[in-house]
Tab-separated table of C-alpha atoms in Angstrom:
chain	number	residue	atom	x	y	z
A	1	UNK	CA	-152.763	-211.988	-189.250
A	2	UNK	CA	-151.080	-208.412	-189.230
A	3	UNK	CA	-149.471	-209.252	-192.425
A	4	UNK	CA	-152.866	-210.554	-193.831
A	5	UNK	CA	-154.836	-207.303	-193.449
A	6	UNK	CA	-151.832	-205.603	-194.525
A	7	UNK	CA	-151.995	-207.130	-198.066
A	8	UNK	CA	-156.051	-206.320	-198.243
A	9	UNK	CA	-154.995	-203.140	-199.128
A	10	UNK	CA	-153.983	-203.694	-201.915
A	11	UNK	CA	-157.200	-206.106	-202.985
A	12	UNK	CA	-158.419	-204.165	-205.914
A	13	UNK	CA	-162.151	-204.421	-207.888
A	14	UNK	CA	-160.545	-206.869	-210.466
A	15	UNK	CA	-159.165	-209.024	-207.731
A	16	UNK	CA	-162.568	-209.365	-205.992
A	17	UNK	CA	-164.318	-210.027	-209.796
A	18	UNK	CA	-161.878	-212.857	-210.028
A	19	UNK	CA	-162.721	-214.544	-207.170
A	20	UNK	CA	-166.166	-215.283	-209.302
A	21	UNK	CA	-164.207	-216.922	-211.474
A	22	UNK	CA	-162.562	-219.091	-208.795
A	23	UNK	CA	-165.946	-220.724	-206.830
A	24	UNK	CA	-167.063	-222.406	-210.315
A	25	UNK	CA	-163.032	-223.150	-211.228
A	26	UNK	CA	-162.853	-225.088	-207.879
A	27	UNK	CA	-165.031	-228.099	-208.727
A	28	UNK	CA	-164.250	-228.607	-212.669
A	29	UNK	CA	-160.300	-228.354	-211.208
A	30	UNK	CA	-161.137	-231.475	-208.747
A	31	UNK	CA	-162.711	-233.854	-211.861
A	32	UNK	CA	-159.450	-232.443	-214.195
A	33	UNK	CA	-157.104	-233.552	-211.168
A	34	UNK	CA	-159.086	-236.795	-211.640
A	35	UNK	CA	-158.736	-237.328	-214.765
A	36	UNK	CA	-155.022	-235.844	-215.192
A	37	UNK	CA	-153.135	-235.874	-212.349
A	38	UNK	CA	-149.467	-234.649	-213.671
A	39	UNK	CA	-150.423	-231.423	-215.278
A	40	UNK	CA	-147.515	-229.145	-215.813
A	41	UNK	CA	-148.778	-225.849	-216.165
A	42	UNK	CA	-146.772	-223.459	-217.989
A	43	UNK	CA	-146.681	-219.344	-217.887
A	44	UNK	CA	-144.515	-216.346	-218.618
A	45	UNK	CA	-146.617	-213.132	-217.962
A	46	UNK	CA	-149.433	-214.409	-220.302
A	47	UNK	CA	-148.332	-212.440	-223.536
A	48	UNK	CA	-145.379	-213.700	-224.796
A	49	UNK	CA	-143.322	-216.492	-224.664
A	50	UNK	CA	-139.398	-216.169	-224.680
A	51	UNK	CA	-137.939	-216.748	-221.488
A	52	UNK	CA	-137.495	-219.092	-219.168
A	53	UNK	CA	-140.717	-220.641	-219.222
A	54	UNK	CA	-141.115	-221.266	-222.753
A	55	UNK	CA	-137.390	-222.647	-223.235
A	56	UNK	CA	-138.409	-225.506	-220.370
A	57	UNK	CA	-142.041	-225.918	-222.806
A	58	UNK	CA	-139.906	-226.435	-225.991
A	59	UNK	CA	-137.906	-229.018	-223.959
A	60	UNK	CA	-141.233	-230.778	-222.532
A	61	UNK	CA	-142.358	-230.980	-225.908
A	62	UNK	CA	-139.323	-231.951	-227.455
A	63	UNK	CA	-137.808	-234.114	-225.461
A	64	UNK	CA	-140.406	-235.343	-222.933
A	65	UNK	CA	-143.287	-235.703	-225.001
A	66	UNK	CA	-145.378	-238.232	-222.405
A	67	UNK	CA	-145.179	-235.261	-220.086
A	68	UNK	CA	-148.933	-233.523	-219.695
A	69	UNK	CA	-147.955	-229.773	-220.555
A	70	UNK	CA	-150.010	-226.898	-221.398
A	71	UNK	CA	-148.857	-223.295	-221.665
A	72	UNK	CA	-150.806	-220.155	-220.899
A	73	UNK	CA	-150.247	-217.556	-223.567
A	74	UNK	CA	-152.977	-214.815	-224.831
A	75	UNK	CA	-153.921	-216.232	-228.183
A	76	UNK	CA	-153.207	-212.596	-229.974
A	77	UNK	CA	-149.483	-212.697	-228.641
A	78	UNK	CA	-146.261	-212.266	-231.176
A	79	UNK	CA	-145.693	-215.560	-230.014
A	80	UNK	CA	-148.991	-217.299	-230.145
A	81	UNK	CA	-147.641	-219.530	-233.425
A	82	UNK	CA	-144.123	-220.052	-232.181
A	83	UNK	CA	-145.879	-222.126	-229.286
A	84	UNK	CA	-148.389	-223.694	-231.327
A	85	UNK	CA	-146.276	-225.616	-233.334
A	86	UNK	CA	-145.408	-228.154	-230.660
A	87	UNK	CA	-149.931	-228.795	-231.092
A	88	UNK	CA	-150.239	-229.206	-227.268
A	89	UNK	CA	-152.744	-227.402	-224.971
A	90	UNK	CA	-152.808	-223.441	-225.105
A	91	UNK	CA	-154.861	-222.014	-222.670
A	92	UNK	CA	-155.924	-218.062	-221.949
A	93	UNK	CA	-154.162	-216.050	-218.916
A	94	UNK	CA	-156.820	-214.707	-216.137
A	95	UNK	CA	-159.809	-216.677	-217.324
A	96	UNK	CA	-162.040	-219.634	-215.936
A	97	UNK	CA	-160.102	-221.802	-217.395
A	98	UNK	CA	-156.879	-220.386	-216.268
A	99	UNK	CA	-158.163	-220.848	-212.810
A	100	UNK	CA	-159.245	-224.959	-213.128
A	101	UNK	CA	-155.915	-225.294	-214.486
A	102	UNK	CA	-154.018	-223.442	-212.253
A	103	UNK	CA	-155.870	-225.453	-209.107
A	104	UNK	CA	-155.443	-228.736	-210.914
A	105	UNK	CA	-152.376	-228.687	-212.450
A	106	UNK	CA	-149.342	-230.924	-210.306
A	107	UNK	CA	-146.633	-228.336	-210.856
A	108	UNK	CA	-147.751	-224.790	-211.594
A	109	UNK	CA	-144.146	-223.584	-213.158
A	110	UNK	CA	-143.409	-219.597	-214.043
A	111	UNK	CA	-140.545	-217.067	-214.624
A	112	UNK	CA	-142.736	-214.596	-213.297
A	113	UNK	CA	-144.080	-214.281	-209.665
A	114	UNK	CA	-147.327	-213.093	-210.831
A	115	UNK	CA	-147.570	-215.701	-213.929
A	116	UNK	CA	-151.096	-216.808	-212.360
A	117	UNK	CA	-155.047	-216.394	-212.807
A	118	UNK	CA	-154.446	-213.378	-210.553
A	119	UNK	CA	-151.410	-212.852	-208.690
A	120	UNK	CA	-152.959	-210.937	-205.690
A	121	UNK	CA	-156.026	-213.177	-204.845
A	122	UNK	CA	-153.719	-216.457	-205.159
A	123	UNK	CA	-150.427	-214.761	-203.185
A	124	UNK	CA	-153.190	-214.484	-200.304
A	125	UNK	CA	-154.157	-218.284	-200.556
A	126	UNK	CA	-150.734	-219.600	-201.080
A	127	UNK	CA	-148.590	-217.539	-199.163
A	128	UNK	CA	-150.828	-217.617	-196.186
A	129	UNK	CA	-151.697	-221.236	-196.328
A	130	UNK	CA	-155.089	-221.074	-197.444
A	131	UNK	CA	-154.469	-223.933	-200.303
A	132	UNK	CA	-151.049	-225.692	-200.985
A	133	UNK	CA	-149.711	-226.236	-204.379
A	134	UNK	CA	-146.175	-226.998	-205.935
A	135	UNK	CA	-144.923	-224.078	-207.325
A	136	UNK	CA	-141.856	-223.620	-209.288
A	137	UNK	CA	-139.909	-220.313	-209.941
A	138	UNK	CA	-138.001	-220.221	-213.002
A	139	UNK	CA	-137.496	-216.847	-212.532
A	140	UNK	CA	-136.916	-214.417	-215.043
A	141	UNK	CA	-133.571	-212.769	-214.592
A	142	UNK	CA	-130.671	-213.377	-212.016
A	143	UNK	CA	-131.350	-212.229	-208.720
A	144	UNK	CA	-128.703	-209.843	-207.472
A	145	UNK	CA	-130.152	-207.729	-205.593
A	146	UNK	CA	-131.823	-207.901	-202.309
A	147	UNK	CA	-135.388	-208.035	-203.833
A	148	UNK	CA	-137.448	-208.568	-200.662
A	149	UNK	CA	-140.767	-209.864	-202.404
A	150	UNK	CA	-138.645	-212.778	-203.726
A	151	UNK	CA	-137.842	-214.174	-199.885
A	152	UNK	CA	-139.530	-217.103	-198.987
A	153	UNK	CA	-142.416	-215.518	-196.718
A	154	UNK	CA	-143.353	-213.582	-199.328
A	155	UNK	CA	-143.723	-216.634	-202.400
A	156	UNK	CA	-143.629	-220.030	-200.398
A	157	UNK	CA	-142.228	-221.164	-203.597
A	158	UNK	CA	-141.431	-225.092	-203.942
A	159	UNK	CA	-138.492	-225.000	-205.900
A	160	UNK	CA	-136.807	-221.598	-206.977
A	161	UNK	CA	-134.218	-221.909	-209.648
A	162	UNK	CA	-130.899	-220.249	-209.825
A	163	UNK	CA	-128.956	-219.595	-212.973
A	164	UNK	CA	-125.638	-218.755	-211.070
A	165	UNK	CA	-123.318	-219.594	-208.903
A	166	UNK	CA	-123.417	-216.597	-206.213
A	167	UNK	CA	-126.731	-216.192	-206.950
A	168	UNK	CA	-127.284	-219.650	-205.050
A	169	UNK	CA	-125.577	-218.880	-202.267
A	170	UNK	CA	-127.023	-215.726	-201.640
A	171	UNK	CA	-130.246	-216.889	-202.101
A	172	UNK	CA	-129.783	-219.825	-200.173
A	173	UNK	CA	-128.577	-217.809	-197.343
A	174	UNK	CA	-130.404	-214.905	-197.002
A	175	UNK	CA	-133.928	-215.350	-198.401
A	176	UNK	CA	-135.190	-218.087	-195.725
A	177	UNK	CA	-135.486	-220.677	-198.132
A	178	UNK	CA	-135.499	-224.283	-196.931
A	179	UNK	CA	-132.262	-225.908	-198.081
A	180	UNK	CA	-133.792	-228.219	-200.976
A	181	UNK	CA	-135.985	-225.369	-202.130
A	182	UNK	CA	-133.076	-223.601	-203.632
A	183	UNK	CA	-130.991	-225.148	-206.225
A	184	UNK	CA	-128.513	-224.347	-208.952
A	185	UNK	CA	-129.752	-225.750	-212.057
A	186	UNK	CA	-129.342	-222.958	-214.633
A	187	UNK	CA	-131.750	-220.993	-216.750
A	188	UNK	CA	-133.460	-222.803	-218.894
A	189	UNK	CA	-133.087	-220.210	-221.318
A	190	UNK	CA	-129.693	-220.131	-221.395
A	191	UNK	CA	-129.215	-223.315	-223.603
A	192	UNK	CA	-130.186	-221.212	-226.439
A	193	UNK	CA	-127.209	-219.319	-225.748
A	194	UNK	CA	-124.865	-222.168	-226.543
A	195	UNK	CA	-124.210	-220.885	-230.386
A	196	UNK	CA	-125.025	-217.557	-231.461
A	197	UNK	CA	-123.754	-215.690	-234.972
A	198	UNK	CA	-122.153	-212.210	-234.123
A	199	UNK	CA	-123.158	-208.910	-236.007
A	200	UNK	CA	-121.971	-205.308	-236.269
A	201	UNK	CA	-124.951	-204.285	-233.499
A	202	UNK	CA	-124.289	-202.339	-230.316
A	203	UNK	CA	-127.610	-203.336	-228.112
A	204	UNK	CA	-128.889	-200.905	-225.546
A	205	UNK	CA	-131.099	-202.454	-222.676
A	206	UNK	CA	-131.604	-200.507	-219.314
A	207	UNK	CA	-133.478	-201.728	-216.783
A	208	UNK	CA	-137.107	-200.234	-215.765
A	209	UNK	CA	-137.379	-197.399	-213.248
A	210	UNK	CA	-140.148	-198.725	-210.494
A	211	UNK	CA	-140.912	-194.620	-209.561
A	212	UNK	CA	-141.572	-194.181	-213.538
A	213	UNK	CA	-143.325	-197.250	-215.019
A	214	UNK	CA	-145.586	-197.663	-211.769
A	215	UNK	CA	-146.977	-194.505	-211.055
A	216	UNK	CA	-149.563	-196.161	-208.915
A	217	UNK	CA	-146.653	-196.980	-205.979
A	218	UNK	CA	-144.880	-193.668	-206.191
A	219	UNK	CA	-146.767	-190.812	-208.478
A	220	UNK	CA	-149.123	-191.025	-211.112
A	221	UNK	CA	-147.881	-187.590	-212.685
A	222	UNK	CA	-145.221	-189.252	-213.863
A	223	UNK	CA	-147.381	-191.596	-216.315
A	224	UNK	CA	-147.845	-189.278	-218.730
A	225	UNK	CA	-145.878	-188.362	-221.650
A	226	UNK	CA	-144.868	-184.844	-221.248
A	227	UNK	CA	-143.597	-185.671	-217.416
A	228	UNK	CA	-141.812	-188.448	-218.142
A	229	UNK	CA	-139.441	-186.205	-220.491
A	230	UNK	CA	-138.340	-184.297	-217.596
A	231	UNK	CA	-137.129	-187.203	-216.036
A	232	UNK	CA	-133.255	-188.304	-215.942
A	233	UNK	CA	-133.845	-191.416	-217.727
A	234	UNK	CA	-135.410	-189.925	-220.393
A	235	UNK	CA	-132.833	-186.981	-220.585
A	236	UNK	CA	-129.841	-189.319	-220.632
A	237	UNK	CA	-130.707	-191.553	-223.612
A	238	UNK	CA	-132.541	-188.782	-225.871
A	239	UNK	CA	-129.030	-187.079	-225.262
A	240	UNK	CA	-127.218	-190.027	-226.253
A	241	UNK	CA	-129.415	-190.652	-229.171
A	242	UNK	CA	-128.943	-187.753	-230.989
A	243	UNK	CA	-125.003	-186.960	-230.642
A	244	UNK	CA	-123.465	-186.283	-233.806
A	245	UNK	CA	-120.294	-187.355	-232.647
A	246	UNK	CA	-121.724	-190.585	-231.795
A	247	UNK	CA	-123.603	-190.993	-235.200
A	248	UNK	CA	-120.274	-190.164	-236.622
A	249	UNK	CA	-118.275	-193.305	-234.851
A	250	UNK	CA	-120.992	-195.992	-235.737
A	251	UNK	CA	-120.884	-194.593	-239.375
A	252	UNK	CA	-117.012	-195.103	-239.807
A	253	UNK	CA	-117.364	-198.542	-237.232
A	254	UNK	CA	-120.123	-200.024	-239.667
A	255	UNK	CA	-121.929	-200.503	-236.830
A	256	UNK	CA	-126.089	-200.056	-235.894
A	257	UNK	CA	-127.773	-199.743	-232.282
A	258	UNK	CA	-130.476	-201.282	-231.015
A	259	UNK	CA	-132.493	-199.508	-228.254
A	260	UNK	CA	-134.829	-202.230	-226.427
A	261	UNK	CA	-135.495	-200.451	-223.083
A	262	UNK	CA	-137.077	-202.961	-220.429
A	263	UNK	CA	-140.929	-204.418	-221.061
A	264	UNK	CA	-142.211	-202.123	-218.248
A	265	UNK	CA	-140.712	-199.236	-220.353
A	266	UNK	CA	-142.001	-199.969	-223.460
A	267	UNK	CA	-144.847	-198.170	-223.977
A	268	UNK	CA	-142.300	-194.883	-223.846
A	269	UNK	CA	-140.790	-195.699	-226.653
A	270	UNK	CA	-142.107	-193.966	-229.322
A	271	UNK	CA	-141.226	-190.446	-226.788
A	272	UNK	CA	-137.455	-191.057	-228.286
A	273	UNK	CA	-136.554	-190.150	-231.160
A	274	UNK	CA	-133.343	-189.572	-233.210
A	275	UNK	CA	-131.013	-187.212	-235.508
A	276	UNK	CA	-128.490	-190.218	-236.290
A	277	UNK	CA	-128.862	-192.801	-239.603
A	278	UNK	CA	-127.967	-195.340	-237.486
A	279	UNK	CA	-129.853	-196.130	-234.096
A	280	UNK	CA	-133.353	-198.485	-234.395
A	281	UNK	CA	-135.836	-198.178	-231.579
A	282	UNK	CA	-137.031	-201.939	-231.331
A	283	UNK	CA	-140.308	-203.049	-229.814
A	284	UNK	CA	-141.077	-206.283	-227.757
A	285	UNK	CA	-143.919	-207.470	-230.717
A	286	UNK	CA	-141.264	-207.029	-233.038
A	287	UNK	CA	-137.886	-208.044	-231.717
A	288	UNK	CA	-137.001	-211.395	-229.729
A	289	UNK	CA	-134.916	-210.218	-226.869
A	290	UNK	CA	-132.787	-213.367	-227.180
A	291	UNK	CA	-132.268	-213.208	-230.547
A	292	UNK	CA	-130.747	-209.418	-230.029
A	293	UNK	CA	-128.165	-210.402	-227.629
A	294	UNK	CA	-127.183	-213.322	-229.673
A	295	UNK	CA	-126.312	-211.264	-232.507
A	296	UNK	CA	-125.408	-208.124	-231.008
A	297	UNK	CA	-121.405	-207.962	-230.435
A	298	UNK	CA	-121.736	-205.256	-227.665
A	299	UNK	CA	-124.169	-204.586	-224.702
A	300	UNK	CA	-124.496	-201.654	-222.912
A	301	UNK	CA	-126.923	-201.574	-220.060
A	302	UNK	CA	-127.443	-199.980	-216.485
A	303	UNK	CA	-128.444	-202.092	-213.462
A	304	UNK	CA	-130.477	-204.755	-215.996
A	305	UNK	CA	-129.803	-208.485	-214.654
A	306	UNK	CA	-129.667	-209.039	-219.096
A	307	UNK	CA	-125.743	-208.414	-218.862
A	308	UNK	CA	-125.713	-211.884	-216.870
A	309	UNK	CA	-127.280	-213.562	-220.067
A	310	UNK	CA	-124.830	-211.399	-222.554
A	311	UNK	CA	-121.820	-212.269	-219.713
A	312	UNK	CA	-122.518	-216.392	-219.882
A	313	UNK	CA	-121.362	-216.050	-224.172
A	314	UNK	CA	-118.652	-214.018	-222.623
A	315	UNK	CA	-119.408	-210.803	-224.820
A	316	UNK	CA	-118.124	-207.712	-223.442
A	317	UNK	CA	-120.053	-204.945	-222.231
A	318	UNK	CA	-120.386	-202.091	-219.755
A	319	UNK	CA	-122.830	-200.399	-217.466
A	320	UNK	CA	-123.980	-196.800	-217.919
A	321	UNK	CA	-125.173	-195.915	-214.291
A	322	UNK	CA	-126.042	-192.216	-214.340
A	323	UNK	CA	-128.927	-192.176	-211.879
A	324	UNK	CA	-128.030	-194.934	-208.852
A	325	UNK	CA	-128.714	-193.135	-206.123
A	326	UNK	CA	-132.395	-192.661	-207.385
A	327	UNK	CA	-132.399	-196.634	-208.635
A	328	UNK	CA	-131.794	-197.804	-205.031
A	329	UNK	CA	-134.103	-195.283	-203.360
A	330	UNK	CA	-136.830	-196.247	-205.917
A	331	UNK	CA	-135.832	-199.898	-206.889
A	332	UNK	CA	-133.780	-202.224	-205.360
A	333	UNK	CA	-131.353	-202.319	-202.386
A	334	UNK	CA	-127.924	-203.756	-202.962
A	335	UNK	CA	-127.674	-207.402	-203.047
A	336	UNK	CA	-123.882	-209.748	-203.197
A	337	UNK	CA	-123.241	-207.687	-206.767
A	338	UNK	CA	-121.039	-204.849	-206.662
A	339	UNK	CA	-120.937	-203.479	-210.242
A	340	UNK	CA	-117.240	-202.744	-209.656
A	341	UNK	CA	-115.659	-205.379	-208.400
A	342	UNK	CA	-117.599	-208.355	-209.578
A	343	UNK	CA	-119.296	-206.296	-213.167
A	344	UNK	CA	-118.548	-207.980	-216.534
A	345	UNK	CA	-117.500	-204.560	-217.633
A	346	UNK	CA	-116.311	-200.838	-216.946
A	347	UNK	CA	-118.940	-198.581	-215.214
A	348	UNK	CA	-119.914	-195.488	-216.292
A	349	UNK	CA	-121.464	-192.454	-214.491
A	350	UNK	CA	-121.198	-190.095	-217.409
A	351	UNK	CA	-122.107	-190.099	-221.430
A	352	UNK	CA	-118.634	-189.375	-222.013
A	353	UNK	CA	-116.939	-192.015	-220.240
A	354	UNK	CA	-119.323	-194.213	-222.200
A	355	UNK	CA	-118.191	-193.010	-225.449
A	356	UNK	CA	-114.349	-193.532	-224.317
A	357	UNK	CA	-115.029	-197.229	-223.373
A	358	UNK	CA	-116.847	-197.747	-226.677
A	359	UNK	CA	-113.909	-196.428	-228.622
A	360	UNK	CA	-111.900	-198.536	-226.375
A	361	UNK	CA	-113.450	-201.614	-227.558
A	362	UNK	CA	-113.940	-200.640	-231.037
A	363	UNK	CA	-110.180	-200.499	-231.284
A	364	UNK	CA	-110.219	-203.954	-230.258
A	365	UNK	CA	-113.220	-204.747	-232.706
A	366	UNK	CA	-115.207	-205.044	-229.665
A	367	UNK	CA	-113.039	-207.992	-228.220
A	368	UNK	CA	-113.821	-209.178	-224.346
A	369	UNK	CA	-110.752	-209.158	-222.129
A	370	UNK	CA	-109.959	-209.680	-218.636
A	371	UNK	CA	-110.672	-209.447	-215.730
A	372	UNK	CA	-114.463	-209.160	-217.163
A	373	UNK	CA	-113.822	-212.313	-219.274
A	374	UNK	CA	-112.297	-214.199	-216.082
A	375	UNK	CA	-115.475	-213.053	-213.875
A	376	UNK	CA	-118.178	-214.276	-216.111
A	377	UNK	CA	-116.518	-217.928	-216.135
A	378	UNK	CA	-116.127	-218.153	-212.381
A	379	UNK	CA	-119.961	-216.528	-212.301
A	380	UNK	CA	-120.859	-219.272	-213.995
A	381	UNK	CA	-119.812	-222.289	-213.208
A	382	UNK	CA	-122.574	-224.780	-214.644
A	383	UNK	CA	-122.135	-223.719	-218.687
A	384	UNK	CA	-123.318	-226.105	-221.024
A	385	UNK	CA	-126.225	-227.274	-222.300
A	386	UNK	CA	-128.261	-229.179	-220.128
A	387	UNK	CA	-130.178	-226.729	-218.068
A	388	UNK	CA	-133.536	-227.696	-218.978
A	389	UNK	CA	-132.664	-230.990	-218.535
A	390	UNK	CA	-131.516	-229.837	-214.986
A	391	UNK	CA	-134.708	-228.341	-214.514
A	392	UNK	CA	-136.663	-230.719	-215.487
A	393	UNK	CA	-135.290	-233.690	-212.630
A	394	UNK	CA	-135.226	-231.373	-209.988
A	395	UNK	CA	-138.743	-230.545	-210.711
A	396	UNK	CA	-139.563	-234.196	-211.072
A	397	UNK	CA	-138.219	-234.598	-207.372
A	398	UNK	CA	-140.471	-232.037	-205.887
């Protein structure tokens, strides 16, 4: 009950408004049940659709077609016509008819924790038993952290899906799962990384800083443009943007970078800007995540869980950690993953060990080696294929 009132808190005016939405949802959801029992119901975070969620869809569609699937995607998304193709049910996130889904619907399957009408009102109904539903957790990056709100008591999730190895069996161990609620099965996502065509592109995805992109947990002053360029995340990659020395290596390399900082970190992007000919600043409505790390023949990243999906085509890489200290005071504690020992490349604290490794493996026309190449195939253990098809019988068996 402690735990209960402790969550009220953070009840806010549009979480109340939606519960209006909910008391008329709740008896159109019981005639849908009726009248279609086996709804799988489909989200990302309701404005795109490129992970996880949308790679078990295309499956479902594909490959399943007698299986009752509808996707939630805002009809104005990037996306909206990529999913529409398949000419199955589309539905609106956060609306009335959200809701009757999301109570009717068999298997209510996302990559993100709050992929739901709205993620605080139904966290208090599921997690606290209020109404029971089979939920599955495709998830939307490895888990190598310690990420607390991901443990069992906190999600009650029926099924949560690992796309690695260790992953599993930290997971399995320490997040209070029950034993057939965790399984090994493989991102669903990562059968689209099977072939992939490699270009002269260096891609550049950190992670998201927690005390920056959610002011309203730590500090709203730091929300606003002219604060946020005081900050070290903001001083480190303006710096390495406009080196001339840098500029100078990708000219003679024939090679272009691609800065595509998390989706939380976004809306910063147009704060950066850039003295060299050869460094793009690429937006989520404009650039497919996927599709950058398929062609790009080097990643360089910070903490980001995206060096797993760059590690399972065993392209090298290498981590560019200048603020740690901060990132686990603000972020995440440390999981199983030591960057060092088990890292699919060389860590950096400093700009100018990152430009030594770089001309390291630009020597080498940005070859992988060992031990990183060696690590990333005992990481991942299932590589083939079938993951959605994985997915798809373990979720049948829920």
């Amino acid at each position: 009950m402690k735990r209960f009132i402790n969550k009220l808190r953070y009840i806010k005016i549009r979480d109340i408004l939606s519960l209006f939405l909910l008391i008329p949802a709740i008896p159109c959801a019981w005639y849908l049940k009726r009248k279609r029992p086996h709804i799988w119901l489909i989200c990302e975070n309701g404005s795109e659709a490129r992970d996880n969620g949308y790679w078990l869809y295309r499956y479902l569609c594909m490959e399943r077609p007698e299986t009752d699937v509808v996707f939630v995607l805002d009809r104005h998304s990037p996306d909206y016509k990529k999913v529409s193709r398949f000419h199955r049910e589309i539905i609106q996130p956060a609306g009335l008819v959200h809701w009757i889904y999301y109570l009717a619907a068999e298997y209510n399957i996302s990559s993100q924790k709050d992929g739901k009408p709205n993620a605080a009102v139904c966290y208090l109904f599921e997690v606290f038993g209020l109404w029971r539903n089979k939920r599955i957790f495709l998830q939307h990056g490895i888990t190598h952290n310690d990420v607390e709100f991901l443990h069992f008591a906190n999600t009650r999730m029926s099924l949560f899906v690992c796309g690695a190895e260790p992953e599993y069996q930290y997971v399995k161990r320490y997040f209070g799962y029950p034993p057939d609620s965790v399984r090994y099965l493989g991102f669903p996502r990562f059968d689209g990384l099977q072939s992939f065509d490699r270009k002269k592109i260096i891609l550049i995805m950190p992670s998201w800083r927690k005390n920056i992109a959610t002011p309203g947990n730590f500090s709203k002053r730091l929300d606003t443009p002219d604060t946020f360029i005081q900050t070290k995340y903001y001083k480190a990659w303006e710096a390495f943007f406009n080196d001339p020395e840098l500029d100078s290596f990708l000219g003679k390399a024939g090679y272009q970078i691609f800065f595509y900082p998390h989706r939380n970190m976004q809306r910063f992007l147009p704060l950066f800007q850039s003295t060299g000919r050869h460094i793009q600043f690429a937006d989520w409505k404009h650039y497919d995540v996927q599709e950058l790390l398929k062609e790009a023949a080097f990643l360089i990243t910070d903490y980001s869980s995206i060096a797993m999906d760059f590690a399972y085509m065993y392209k090298p890489l290498l981590y560019y950690q200048f603020d740690e200290e901060d990132f686990r005071k603000y972020q995440y504690a440390k999981g199983y993953f030591d960057y060092e020992r088990d890292g699919f490349g060389p860590v950096c604290r400093t700009y100018q060990e990152v430009k030594a490794a770089m001309k390291t493996y630009a020597a080498s026309d940005f070859r992988n080696a060992e031990p990183y190449m060696g690590r990333a195939k005992a990481f991942f253990s299932l590589h083939d294929g079938e993951n959605c098809k994985r997915n798809y019988d373990a979720i049948c068996k829920v």
